[in-house]
CSV table of N, CA and C in Angstrom, one decimal:
chain,number,residue,atom,x,y,z
S,169,MET,N,0.5,-0.9,0.1
S,169,MET,CA,0.3,0.1,0.0
S,169,MET,C,0.6,1.5,0.3
S,170,ARG,N,0.8,2.5,-1.0
S,170,ARG,CA,0.9,3.5,-0.8
S,170,ARG,C,0.6,4.2,-0.2
S,171,HIS,N,-0.6,4.5,0.6
S,171,HIS,CA,-1.4,5.4,1.1
S,171,HIS,C,-1.9,4.7,2.3
S,172,LYS,N,-1.7,5.5,4.0
S,172,LYS,CA,-2.4,4.8,5.0
S,172,LYS,C,-2.4,5.3,6.0
S,173,ASN,N,-3.5,5.4,6.5
S,173,ASN,CA,-4.2,6.4,7.3
S,173,ASN,C,-4.7,7.8,7.1
S,174,ILE,N,-5.6,7.5,6.4
S,174,ILE,CA,-6.1,9.0,5.3
S,174,ILE,C,-8.1,9.5,6.0
S,175,LEU,N,-7.6,10.7,6.6
S,175,LEU,CA,-9.5,11.3,6.5
S,175,LEU,C,-9.7,12.0,5.3
S,176,VAL,N,-10.9,11.7,4.7
S,176,VAL,CA,-11.4,13.0,3.6
S,176,VAL,C,-12.3,13.0,4.7
S,177,GLU,N,-12.8,14.3,5.0
S,177,GLU,CA,-14.0,14.7,5.8
S,177,GLU,C,-13.8,16.6,5.7
S,178,ASP,N,-15.8,16.7,4.9
S,178,ASP,CA,-16.0,17.7,5.7
S,178,ASP,C,-15.7,18.6,4.4
S,179,ASN,N,-15.7,17.7,3.4
S,179,ASN,CA,-15.6,18.8,2.1
S,179,ASN,C,-16.7,18.9,1.0
S,180,TYR,N,-16.9,20.2,0.4
S,180,TYR,CA,-18.1,20.2,-0.9
S,180,TYR,C,-17.5,19.9,-2.0
S,181,ILE,N,-17.4,19.4,-3.0
S,181,ILE,CA,-16.9,18.8,-4.8
S,181,ILE,C,-17.9,18.8,-5.5
S,182,ARG,N,-18.0,20.1,-6.2
S,182,ARG,CA,-18.8,19.9,-7.1
S,182,ARG,C,-17.9,19.9,-8.4
S,183,SER,N,-18.9,19.8,-9.7
S,183,SER,CA,-18.5,19.5,-11.4
S,183,SER,C,-17.1,19.2,-11.7
S,184,VAL,N,-16.9,17.9,-10.8
S,184,VAL,CA,-15.6,17.3,-11.1
S,184,VAL,C,-15.9,16.5,-12.7
S,185,ASN,N,-15.0,16.2,-13.5
S,185,ASN,CA,-15.3,15.2,-14.7
S,185,ASN,C,-15.0,14.1,-14.1
S,186,THR,N,-14.8,13.3,-13.0
S,186,THR,CA,-15.1,12.0,-13.4
S,186,THR,C,-15.6,11.9,-11.6
S,187,HIS,N,-14.6,10.9,-10.9
S,187,HIS,CA,-14.8,10.6,-9.8
S,187,HIS,C,-14.7,12.2,-8.4
S,188,GLY,N,-15.5,12.1,-7.4
S,188,GLY,CA,-15.4,13.3,-6.6
S,188,GLY,C,-14.2,12.9,-6.0
S,189,VAL,N,-14.4,11.7,-5.3
S,189,VAL,CA,-13.4,11.0,-4.8
S,189,VAL,C,-12.9,9.8,-5.1
S,190,THR,N,-11.6,9.4,-5.4
S,190,THR,CA,-11.0,8.4,-5.5
S,190,THR,C,-9.8,7.9,-4.1
S,191,VAL,N,-10.2,6.6,-3.9
S,191,VAL,CA,-9.6,5.9,-3.1
S,191,VAL,C,-8.8,4.5,-4.0
S,192,THR,N,-7.4,4.5,-4.0
S,192,THR,CA,-6.6,3.6,-4.7
S,192,THR,C,-5.4,3.6,-4.3
S,193,HIS,N,-4.9,2.4,-3.6
S,193,HIS,CA,-3.5,1.8,-3.6
S,193,HIS,C,-3.5,2.6,-2.0
S,194,ALA,N,-4.4,2.4,-0.8
S,194,ALA,CA,-4.3,2.5,0.6
S,194,ALA,C,-5.1,1.7,1.2
S,195,ASP,N,-4.6,1.5,2.8
S,195,ASP,CA,-5.2,1.5,3.5
S,195,ASP,C,-5.3,2.3,4.9
S,196,GLY,N,-6.6,1.7,5.7
S,196,GLY,CA,-6.7,2.7,6.1
S,196,GLY,C,-7.9,4.0,6.2
S,197,VAL,N,-8.6,4.1,5.3
S,197,VAL,CA,-9.4,5.3,4.9
S,197,VAL,C,-10.8,5.7,4.9
S,198,THR,N,-10.7,6.6,5.6
S,198,THR,CA,-12.2,7.2,5.7
S,198,THR,C,-12.4,8.5,5.1
S,199,VAL,N,-14.2,8.0,4.6
S,199,VAL,CA,-14.5,9.6,3.9
S,199,VAL,C,-15.6,9.3,4.4
S,200,ARG,N,-15.8,10.7,4.8
S,200,ARG,CA,-17.0,11.2,6.3
S,200,ARG,C,-17.3,12.5,5.8
S,201,ASN,N,-19.0,12.5,5.9
S,201,ASN,CA,-19.3,13.8,5.8
S,201,ASN,C,-19.1,14.6,4.4
S,202,ASN,N,-18.8,14.8,3.6
S,202,ASN,CA,-18.6,15.2,2.3
S,202,ASN,C,-19.7,15.1,1.7
S,203,THR,N,-19.5,16.5,0.9
S,203,THR,CA,-20.8,16.2,0.0
S,203,THR,C,-20.3,16.4,-1.7
S,204,VAL,N,-20.9,16.1,-2.5
S,204,VAL,CA,-19.9,15.6,-3.9
S,204,VAL,C,-21.3,15.6,-5.1
S,205,THR,N,-21.4,16.3,-6.3
S,205,THR,CA,-22.4,16.7,-7.1
S,205,THR,C,-21.7,17.0,-8.5
S,206,LEU,N,-22.8,16.9,-9.0
S,206,LEU,CA,-22.3,16.8,-10.5
S,206,LEU,C,-21.3,16.3,-11.1
S,207,ASN,N,-21.3,15.2,-10.9
S,207,ASN,CA,-19.8,14.4,-11.5
S,207,ASN,C,-20.5,14.6,-13.5
S,208,GLY,N,-18.8,14.6,-14.1
S,208,GLY,CA,-18.8,15.2,-15.6
S,208,GLY,C,-20.0,14.3,-16.3
S,209,ASP,N,-20.0,13.1,-16.0
S,209,ASP,CA,-21.0,11.9,-16.5
S,209,ASP,C,-22.1,12.2,-16.6
S,210,GLN,N,-22.4,12.2,-18.1
S,210,GLN,CA,-24.1,12.8,-18.1
S,210,GLN,C,-24.3,12.0,-19.3
S,211,GLY,N,-23.9,11.2,-19.9
S,211,GLY,CA,-24.4,10.1,-20.9
S,211,GLY,C,-24.7,8.9,-20.2
S,212,LEU,N,-24.6,8.1,-21.0
S,212,LEU,CA,-25.6,6.7,-21.0
S,212,LEU,C,-24.8,5.7,-19.5
S,213,THR,N,-23.3,6.2,-19.9
S,213,THR,CA,-22.7,5.4,-18.4
S,213,THR,C,-22.6,6.3,-16.7
S,214,GLN,N,-23.3,5.3,-15.8
S,214,GLN,CA,-22.6,6.4,-14.3
S,214,GLN,C,-21.5,6.0,-13.8
S,215,THR,N,-21.0,7.0,-13.4
S,215,THR,CA,-19.4,6.9,-12.9
S,215,THR,C,-20.1,7.2,-11.5
S,216,PRO,N,-19.6,6.3,-10.3
S,216,PRO,CA,-19.5,6.8,-8.8
S,216,PRO,C,-19.1,8.0,-8.5
S,217,LEU,N,-19.3,8.8,-7.4
S,217,LEU,CA,-19.0,10.1,-7.6
S,217,LEU,C,-17.5,9.5,-6.1
S,218,ILE,N,-18.3,8.7,-5.1
S,218,ILE,CA,-16.7,8.2,-4.7
S,218,ILE,C,-16.8,6.9,-5.1
S,219,ASN,N,-15.7,6.0,-5.4
S,219,ASN,CA,-14.6,5.4,-6.3
S,219,ASN,C,-13.5,4.6,-5.0
S,220,VAL,N,-13.6,3.7,-4.5
S,220,VAL,CA,-12.7,3.0,-3.9
S,220,VAL,C,-12.1,1.5,-4.8
S,221,SER,N,-11.0,1.6,-5.3
S,221,SER,CA,-10.6,0.3,-6.1
S,221,SER,C,-10.1,-0.5,-5.5
S,222,GLY,N,-10.1,-2.0,-6.1
S,222,GLY,CA,-9.8,-2.7,-5.6
S,222,GLY,C,-8.5,-2.9,-4.7
S,223,THR,N,-7.6,-2.0,-4.7
S,223,THR,CA,-6.3,-2.5,-3.8
S,223,THR,C,-6.2,-1.2,-2.5
S,224,SER,N,-7.1,-1.1,-2.5
S,224,SER,CA,-7.4,-0.4,-1.1
S,224,SER,C,-7.9,-1.2,-0.1
S,225,GLN,N,-7.8,-1.1,1.0
S,225,GLN,CA,-8.0,-1.8,2.4
S,225,GLN,C,-8.2,-1.3,3.8
S,226,ASN,N,-9.8,-1.5,4.0
S,226,ASN,CA,-9.7,-1.4,5.3
S,226,ASN,C,-10.6,0.5,4.9
S,227,VAL,N,-11.6,0.4,4.3
S,227,VAL,CA,-12.1,2.0,3.9
S,227,VAL,C,-13.7,2.1,4.4
S,228,GLU,N,-13.7,3.1,5.1
S,228,GLU,CA,-15.2,3.1,5.9
S,228,GLU,C,-15.7,4.5,4.6
S,229,ILE,N,-16.9,4.6,4.3
S,229,ILE,CA,-17.7,5.6,4.0
S,229,ILE,C,-18.8,5.9,4.5
S,230,ILE,N,-19.1,7.1,5.3
S,230,ILE,CA,-20.0,7.0,6.4
S,230,ILE,C,-20.4,8.6,6.1
S,231,GLY,N,-21.7,8.2,6.1
S,231,GLY,CA,-22.1,9.8,6.0
S,231,GLY,C,-22.2,11.3,5.2
S,232,ASN,N,-21.8,10.3,3.9
S,232,ASN,CA,-21.7,11.2,2.9
S,232,ASN,C,-22.6,11.6,1.8
S,233,ARG,N,-23.0,12.9,1.4
S,233,ARG,CA,-23.9,13.1,0.2
S,233,ARG,C,-23.6,13.1,-1.1
S,234,VAL,N,-24.4,12.4,-1.7
S,234,VAL,CA,-24.1,12.5,-3.2
S,234,VAL,C,-25.5,12.6,-3.7
């Protein structure tokens, strides 16, 4: 794992082109109480606003508004 023990909290993320929050190659991440709106995907495919890759472990997603 490249990244450890990270907190992403109380952010407002708007008008992003892909994911609002991406967690990759990480261990021990908490994504909490963020607001993520209006991602750039307007087509047929839906892109998640909060994305966790399979290379991450021990990730908590708590109380976010998307």
